[in-house]
PDB file of C-alpha atoms and ligand atoms in Angstrom:
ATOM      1  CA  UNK F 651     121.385 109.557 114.695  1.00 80.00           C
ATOM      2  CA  UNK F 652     121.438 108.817 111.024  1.00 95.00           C
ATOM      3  CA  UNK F 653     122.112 111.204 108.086  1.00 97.00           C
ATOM      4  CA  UNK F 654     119.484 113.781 107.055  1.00 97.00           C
ATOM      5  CA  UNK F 655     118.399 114.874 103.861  1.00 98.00           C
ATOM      6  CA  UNK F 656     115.490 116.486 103.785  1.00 98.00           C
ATOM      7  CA  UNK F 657     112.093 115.813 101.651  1.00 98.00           C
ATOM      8  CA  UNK F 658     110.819 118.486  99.896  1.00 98.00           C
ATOM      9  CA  UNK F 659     108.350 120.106 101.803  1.00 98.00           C
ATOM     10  CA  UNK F 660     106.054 119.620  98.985  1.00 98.00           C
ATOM     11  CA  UNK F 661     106.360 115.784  99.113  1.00 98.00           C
ATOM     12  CA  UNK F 662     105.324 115.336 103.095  1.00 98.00           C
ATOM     13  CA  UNK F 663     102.849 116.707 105.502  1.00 98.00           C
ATOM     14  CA  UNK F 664     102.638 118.823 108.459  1.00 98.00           C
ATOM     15  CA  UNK F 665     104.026 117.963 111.863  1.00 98.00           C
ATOM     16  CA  UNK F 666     102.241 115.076 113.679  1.00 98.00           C
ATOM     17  CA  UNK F 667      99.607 115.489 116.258  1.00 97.00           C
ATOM     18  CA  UNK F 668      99.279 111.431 116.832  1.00 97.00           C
ATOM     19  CA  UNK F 669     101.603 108.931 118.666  1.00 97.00           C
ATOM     20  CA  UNK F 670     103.781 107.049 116.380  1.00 98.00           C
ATOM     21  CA  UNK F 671     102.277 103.573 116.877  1.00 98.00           C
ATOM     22  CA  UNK F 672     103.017 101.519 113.443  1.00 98.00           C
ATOM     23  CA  UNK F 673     106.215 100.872 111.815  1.00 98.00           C
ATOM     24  CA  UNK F 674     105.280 100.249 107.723  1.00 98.00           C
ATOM     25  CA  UNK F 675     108.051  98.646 105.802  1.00 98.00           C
ATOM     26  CA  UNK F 676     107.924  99.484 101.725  1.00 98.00           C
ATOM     27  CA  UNK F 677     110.256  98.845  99.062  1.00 98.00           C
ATOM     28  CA  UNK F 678     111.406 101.119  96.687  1.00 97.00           C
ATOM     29  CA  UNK F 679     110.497  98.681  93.211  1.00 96.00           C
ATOM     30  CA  UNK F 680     113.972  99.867  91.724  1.00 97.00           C
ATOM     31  CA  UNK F 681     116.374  97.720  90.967  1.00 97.00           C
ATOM     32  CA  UNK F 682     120.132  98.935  92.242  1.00 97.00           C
ATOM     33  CA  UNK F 683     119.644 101.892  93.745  1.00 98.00           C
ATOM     34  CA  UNK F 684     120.521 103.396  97.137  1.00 98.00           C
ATOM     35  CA  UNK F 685     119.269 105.375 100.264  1.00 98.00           C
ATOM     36  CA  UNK F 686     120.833 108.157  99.188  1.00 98.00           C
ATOM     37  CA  UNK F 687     119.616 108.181  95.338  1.00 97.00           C
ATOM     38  CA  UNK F 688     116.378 108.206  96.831  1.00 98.00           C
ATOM     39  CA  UNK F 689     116.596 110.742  99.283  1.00 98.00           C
ATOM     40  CA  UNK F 690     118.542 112.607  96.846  1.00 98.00           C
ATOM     41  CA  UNK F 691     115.763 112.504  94.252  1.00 98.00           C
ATOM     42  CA  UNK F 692     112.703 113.186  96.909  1.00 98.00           C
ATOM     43  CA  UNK F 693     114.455 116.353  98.199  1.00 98.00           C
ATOM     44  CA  UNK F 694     114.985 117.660  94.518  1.00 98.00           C
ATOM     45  CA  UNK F 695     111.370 116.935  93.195  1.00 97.00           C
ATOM     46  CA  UNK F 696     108.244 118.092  93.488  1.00 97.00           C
ATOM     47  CA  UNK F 697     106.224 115.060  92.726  1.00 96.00           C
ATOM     48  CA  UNK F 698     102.823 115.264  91.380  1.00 94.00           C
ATOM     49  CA  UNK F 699     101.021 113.065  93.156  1.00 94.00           C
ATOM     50  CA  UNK F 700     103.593 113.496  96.694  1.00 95.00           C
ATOM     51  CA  UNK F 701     104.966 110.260  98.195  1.00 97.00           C
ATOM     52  CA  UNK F 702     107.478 110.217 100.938  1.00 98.00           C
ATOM     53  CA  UNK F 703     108.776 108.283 103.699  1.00 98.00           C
ATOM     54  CA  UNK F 704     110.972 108.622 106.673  1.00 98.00           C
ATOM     55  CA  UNK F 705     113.601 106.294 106.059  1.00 98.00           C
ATOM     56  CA  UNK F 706     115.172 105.087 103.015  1.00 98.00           C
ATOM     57  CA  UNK F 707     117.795 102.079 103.730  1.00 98.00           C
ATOM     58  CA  UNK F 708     120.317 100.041 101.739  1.00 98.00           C
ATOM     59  CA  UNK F 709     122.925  97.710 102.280  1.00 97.00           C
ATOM     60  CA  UNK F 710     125.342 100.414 103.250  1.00 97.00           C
ATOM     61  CA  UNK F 711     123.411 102.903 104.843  1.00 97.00           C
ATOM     62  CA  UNK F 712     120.170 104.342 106.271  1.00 98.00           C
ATOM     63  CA  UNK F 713     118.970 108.037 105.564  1.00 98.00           C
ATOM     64  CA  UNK F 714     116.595 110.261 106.981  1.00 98.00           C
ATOM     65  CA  UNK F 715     114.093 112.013 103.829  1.00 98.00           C
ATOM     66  CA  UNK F 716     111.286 112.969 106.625  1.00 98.00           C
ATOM     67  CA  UNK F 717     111.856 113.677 110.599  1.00 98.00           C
ATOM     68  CA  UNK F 718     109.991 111.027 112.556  1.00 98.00           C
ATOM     69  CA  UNK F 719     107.955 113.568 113.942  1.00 98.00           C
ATOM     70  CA  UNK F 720     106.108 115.239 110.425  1.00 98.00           C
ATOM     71  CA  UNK F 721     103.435 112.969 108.458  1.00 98.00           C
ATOM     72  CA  UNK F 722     105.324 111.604 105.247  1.00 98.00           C
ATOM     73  CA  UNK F 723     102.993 110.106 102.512  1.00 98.00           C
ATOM     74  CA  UNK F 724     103.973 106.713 102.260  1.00 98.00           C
ATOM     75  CA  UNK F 725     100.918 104.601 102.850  1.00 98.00           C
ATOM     76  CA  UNK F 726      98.123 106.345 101.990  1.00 97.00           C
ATOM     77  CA  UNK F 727      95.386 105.000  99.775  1.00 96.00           C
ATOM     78  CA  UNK F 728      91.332 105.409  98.589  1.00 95.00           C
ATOM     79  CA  UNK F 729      90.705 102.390 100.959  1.00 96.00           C
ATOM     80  CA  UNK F 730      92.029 100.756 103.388  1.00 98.00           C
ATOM     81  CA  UNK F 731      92.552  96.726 104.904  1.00 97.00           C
ATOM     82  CA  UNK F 732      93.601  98.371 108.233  1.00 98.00           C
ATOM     83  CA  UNK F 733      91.458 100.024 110.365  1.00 97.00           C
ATOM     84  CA  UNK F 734      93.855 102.451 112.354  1.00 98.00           C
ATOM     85  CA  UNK F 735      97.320 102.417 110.893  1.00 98.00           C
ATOM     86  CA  UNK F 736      97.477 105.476 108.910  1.00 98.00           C
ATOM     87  CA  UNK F 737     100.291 108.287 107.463  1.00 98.00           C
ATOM     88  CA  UNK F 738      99.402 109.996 110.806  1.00 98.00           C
ATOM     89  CA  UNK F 739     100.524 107.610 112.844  1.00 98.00           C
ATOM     90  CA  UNK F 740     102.858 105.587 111.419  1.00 98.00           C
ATOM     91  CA  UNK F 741     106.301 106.050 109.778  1.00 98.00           C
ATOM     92  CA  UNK F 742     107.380 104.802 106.549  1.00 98.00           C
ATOM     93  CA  UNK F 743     110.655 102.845 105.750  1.00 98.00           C
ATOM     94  CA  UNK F 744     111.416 102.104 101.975  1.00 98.00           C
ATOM     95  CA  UNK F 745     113.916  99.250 101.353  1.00 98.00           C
ATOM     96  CA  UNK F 746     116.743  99.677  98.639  1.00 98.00           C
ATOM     97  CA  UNK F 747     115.034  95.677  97.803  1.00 97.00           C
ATOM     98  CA  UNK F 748     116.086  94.603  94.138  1.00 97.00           C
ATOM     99  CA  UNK F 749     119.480  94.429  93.208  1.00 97.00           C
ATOM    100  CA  UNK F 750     120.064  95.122  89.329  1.00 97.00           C
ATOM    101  CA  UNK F 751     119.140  92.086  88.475  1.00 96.00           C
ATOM    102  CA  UNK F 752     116.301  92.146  90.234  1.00 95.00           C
ATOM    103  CA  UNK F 753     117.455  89.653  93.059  1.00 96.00           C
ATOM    104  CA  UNK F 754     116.804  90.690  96.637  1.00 96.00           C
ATOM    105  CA  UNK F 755     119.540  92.657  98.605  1.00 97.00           C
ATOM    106  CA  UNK F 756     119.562  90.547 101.879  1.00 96.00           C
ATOM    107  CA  UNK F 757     122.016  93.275 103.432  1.00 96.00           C
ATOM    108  CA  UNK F 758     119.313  96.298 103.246  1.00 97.00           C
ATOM    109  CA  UNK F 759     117.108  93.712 104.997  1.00 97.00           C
ATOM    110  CA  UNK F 760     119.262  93.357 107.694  1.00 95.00           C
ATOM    111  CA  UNK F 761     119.512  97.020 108.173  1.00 97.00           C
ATOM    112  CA  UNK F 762     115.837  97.440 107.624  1.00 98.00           C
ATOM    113  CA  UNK F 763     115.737  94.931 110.664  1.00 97.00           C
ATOM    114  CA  UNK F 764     118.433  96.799 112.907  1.00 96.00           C
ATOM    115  CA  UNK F 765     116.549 100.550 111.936  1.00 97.00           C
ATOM    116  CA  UNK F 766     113.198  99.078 112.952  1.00 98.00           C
ATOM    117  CA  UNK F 767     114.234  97.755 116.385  1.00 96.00           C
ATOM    118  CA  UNK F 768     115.476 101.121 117.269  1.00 96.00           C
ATOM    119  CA  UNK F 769     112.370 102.525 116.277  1.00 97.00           C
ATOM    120  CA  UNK F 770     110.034 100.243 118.070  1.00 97.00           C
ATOM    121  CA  UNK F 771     112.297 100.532 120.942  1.00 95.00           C
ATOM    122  CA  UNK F 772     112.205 104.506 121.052  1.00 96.00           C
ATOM    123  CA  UNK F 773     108.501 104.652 120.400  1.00 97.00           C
ATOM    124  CA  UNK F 774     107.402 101.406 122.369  1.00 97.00           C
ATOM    125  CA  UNK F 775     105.979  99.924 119.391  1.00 97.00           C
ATOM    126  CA  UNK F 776     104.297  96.009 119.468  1.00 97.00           C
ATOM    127  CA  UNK F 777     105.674  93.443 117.106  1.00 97.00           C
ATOM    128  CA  UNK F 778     101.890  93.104 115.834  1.00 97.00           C
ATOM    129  CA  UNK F 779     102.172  96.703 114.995  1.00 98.00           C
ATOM    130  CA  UNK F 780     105.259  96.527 112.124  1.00 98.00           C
ATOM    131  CA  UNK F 781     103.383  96.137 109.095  1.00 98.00           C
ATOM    132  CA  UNK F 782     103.560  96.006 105.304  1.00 98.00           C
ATOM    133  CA  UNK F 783     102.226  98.230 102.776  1.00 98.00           C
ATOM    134  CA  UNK F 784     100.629  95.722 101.501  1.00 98.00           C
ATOM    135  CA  UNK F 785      98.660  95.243 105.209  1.00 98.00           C
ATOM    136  CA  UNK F 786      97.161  98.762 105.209  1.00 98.00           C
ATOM    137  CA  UNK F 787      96.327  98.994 101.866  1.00 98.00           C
ATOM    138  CA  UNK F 788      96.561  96.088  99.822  1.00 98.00           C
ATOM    139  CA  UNK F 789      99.053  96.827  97.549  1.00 97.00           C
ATOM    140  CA  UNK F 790     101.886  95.084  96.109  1.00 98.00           C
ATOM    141  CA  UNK F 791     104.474  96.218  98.843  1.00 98.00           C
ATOM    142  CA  UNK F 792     106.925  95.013  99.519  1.00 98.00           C
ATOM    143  CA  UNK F 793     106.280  92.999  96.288  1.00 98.00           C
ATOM    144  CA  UNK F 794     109.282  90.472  97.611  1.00 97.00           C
ATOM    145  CA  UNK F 795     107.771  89.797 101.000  1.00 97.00           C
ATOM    146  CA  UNK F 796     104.011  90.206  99.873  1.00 98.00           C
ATOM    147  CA  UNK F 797     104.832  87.530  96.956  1.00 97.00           C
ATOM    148  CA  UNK F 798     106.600  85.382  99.425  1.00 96.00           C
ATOM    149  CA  UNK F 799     104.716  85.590 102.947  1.00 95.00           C
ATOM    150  CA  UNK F 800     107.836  83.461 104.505  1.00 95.00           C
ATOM    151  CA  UNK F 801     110.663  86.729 103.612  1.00 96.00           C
ATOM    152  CA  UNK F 802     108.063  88.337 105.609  1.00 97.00           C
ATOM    153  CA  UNK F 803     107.712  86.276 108.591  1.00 96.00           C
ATOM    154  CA  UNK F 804     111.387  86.011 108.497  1.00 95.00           C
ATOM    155  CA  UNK F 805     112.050  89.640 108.866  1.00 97.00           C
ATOM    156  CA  UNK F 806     109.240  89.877 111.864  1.00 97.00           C
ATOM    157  CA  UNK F 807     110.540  86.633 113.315  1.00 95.00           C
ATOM    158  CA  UNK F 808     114.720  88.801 113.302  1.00 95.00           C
ATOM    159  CA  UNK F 809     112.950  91.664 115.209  1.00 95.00           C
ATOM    160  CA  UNK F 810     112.511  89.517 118.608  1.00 88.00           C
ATOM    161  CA  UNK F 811     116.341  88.784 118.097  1.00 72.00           C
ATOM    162  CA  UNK F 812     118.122  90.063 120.700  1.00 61.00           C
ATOM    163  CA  UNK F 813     121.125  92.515 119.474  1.00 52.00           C
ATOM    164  CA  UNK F 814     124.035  90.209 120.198  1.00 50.00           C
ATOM    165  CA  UNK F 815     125.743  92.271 123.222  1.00 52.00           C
ATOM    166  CA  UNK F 816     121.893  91.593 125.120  1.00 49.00           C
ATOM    167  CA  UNK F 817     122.734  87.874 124.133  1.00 50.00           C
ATOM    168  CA  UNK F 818     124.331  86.887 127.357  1.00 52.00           C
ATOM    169  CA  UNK F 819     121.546  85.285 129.785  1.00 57.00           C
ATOM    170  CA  UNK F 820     120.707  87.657 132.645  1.00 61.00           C
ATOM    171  CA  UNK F 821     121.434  84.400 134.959  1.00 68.00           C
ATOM    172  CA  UNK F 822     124.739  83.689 133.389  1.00 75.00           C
ATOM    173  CA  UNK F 823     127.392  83.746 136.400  1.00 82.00           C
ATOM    174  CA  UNK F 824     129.585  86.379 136.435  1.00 86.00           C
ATOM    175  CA  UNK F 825     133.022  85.861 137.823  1.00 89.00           C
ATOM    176  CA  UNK F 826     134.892  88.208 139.791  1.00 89.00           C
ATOM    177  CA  UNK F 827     137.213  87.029 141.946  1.00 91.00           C
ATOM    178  CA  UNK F 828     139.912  83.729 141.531  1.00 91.00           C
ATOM    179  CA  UNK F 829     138.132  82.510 144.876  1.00 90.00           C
ATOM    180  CA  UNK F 830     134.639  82.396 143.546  1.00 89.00           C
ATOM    181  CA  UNK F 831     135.544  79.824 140.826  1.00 91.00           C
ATOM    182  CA  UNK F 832     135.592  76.402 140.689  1.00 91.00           C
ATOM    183  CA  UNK F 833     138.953  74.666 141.779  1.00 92.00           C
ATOM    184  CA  UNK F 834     139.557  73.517 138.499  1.00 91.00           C
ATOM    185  CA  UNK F 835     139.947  76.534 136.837  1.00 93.00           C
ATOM    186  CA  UNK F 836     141.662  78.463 139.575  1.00 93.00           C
ATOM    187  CA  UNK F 837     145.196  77.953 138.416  1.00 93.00           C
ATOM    188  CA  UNK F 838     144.454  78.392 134.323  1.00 93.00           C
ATOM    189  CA  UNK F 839     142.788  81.900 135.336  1.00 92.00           C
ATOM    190  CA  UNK F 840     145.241  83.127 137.762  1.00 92.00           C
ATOM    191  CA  UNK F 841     148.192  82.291 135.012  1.00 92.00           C
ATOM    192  CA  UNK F 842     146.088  83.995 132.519  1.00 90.00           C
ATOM    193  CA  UNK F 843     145.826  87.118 134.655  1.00 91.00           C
ATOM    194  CA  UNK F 844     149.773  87.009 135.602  1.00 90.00           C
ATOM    195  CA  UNK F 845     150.273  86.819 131.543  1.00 87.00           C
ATOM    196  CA  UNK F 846     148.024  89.595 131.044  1.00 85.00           C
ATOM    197  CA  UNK F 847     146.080  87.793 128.957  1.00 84.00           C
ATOM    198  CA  UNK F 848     142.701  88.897 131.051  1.00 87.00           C
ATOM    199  CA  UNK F 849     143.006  91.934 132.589  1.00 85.00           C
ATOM    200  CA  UNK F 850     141.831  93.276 136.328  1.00 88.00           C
ATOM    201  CA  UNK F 851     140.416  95.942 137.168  1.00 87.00           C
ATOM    202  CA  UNK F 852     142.399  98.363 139.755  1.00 84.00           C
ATOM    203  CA  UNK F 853     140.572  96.416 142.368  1.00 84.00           C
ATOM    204  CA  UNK F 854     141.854  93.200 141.233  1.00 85.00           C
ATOM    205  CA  UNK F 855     138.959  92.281 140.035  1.00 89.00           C
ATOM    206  CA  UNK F 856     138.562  90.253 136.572  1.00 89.00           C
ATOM    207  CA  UNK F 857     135.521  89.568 134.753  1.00 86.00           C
ATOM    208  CA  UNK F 858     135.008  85.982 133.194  1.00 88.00           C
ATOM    209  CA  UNK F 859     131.709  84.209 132.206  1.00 86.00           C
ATOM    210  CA  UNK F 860     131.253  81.089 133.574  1.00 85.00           C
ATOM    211  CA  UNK F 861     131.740  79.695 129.758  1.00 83.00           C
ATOM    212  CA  UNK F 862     134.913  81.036 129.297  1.00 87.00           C
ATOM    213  CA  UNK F 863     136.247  79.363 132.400  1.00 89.00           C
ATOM    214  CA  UNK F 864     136.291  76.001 130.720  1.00 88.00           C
ATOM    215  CA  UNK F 865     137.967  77.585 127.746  1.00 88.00           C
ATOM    216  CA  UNK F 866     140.593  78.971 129.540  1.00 91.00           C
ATOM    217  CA  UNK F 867     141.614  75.721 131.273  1.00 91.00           C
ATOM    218  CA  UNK F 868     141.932  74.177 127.347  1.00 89.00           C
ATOM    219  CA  UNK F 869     143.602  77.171 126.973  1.00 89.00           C
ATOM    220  CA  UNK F 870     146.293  76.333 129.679  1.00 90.00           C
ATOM    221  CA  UNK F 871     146.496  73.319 129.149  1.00 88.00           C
ATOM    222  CA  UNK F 872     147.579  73.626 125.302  1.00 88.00           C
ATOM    223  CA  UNK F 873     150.344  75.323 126.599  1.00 88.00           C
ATOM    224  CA  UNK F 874     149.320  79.092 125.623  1.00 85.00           C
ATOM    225  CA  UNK F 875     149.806  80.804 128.547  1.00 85.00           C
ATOM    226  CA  UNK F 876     153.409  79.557 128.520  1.00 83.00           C
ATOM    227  CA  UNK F 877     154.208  80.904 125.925  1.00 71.00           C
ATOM    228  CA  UNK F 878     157.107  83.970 126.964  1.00 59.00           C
TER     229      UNK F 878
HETATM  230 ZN1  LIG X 291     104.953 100.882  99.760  1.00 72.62          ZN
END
């Protein structure tokens, strides 16, 4: 799904035996660099005291360092404020944060956002269970949304968000067929069908949500289906 580089083995642990059940989001504490600097650099060396995560995201892109399903050493500490969330059941995503000035990179937020909806989708994953660093162990981490508790809340608050093509109500009327709809649109649609300017399906069958009937009847009548 997303572009792989792989952690050096020496930098992660072995394959996981627990359920992924927390999403923890870090941030990197550079200023200007990318997903793939990182995962660039965490393949290469053999850290001393290993770190890792799973994902590593920026503005522009998000990259795989370890496979969801081995232990990566991103949250890990001598004592904990949680009482379950762990390395072993958790996965780590580090956000590309500070721009080179130091200002935050709103953009690798929003992908942090998009990446962690997939993941709590895939493993079935609460809301209450996407944390911080900072809520397992206490440190500064994400120093940005630790330091300001609303950046937080903001970023839990995008993750009930619907992706915009679920935005449409499941009761939203569907239309079908020119003798479902209201009399008052029934002209402006069939003239925008004849025009080709909605198209039918080989049944004859168009497909127009009841808000864009009214907007096809302004439509008409500004003249823009008479147009050749
Ligand atoms: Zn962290």
């Amino acid at each position: 799904m997303y572009p792989i580089k792989l952690c050096n083995k020496a930098n992660y642990g072995s394959k996981r035996k627990l359920d992924i059940k927390y999403i923890v989001i870090h941030y990197t504490s550079n200023n200007g660099d990318t997903a793939l600097n990182n995962v660039t650099y965490f393949a290469r060396e053999t850290l001393q005291n290993p770190a890792s995560a799973n994902y590593f995201v920026d503005e522009k892109e998000i990259w795989v360092s370890v496979p969801d399903d081995f232990i990566a050493y991103h949250c890990g500490g001598k004592t904990y404020k949680h009482k379950i969330c762990r390395n072993s059941n958790s996965l780590g995503i580090e956000i590309c944060m500070n721009d080179k000035k130091g200002n935050i990179r709103y953009d690798s937020i929003k992908n942090a956002i998009e990446l962690t909806k997939i993941l709590m989708k895939k493993y079935n994953i609460p809301i209450s269970n996407v944390l911080r660093h900072y809520d397992i162990t206490g440190k500064n981490c994400p120093a940005p949304m630790v330091e300001n508790p609303k950046l937080w809340q903001e970023f839990l608050n995008s993750l009930t968000q619907k992706p915009q093509t679920e935005e449409i109500d499941d009761d939203m009327k569907i239309y079908k067929k020119i003798d479902e709809m209201p009399d008052w649109a029934k002209a402006s649609v069939k003239k925008a069908i004849d025009k080709k300017i909605i198209s039918t399906d080989k049944n004859g069958a168009v497909t127009v949500f009841e808000p864009n009937l009214q907007s096809l009847v302004w439509m008409d009548r500004a003249g823009l289906f008479d147009k050749k």
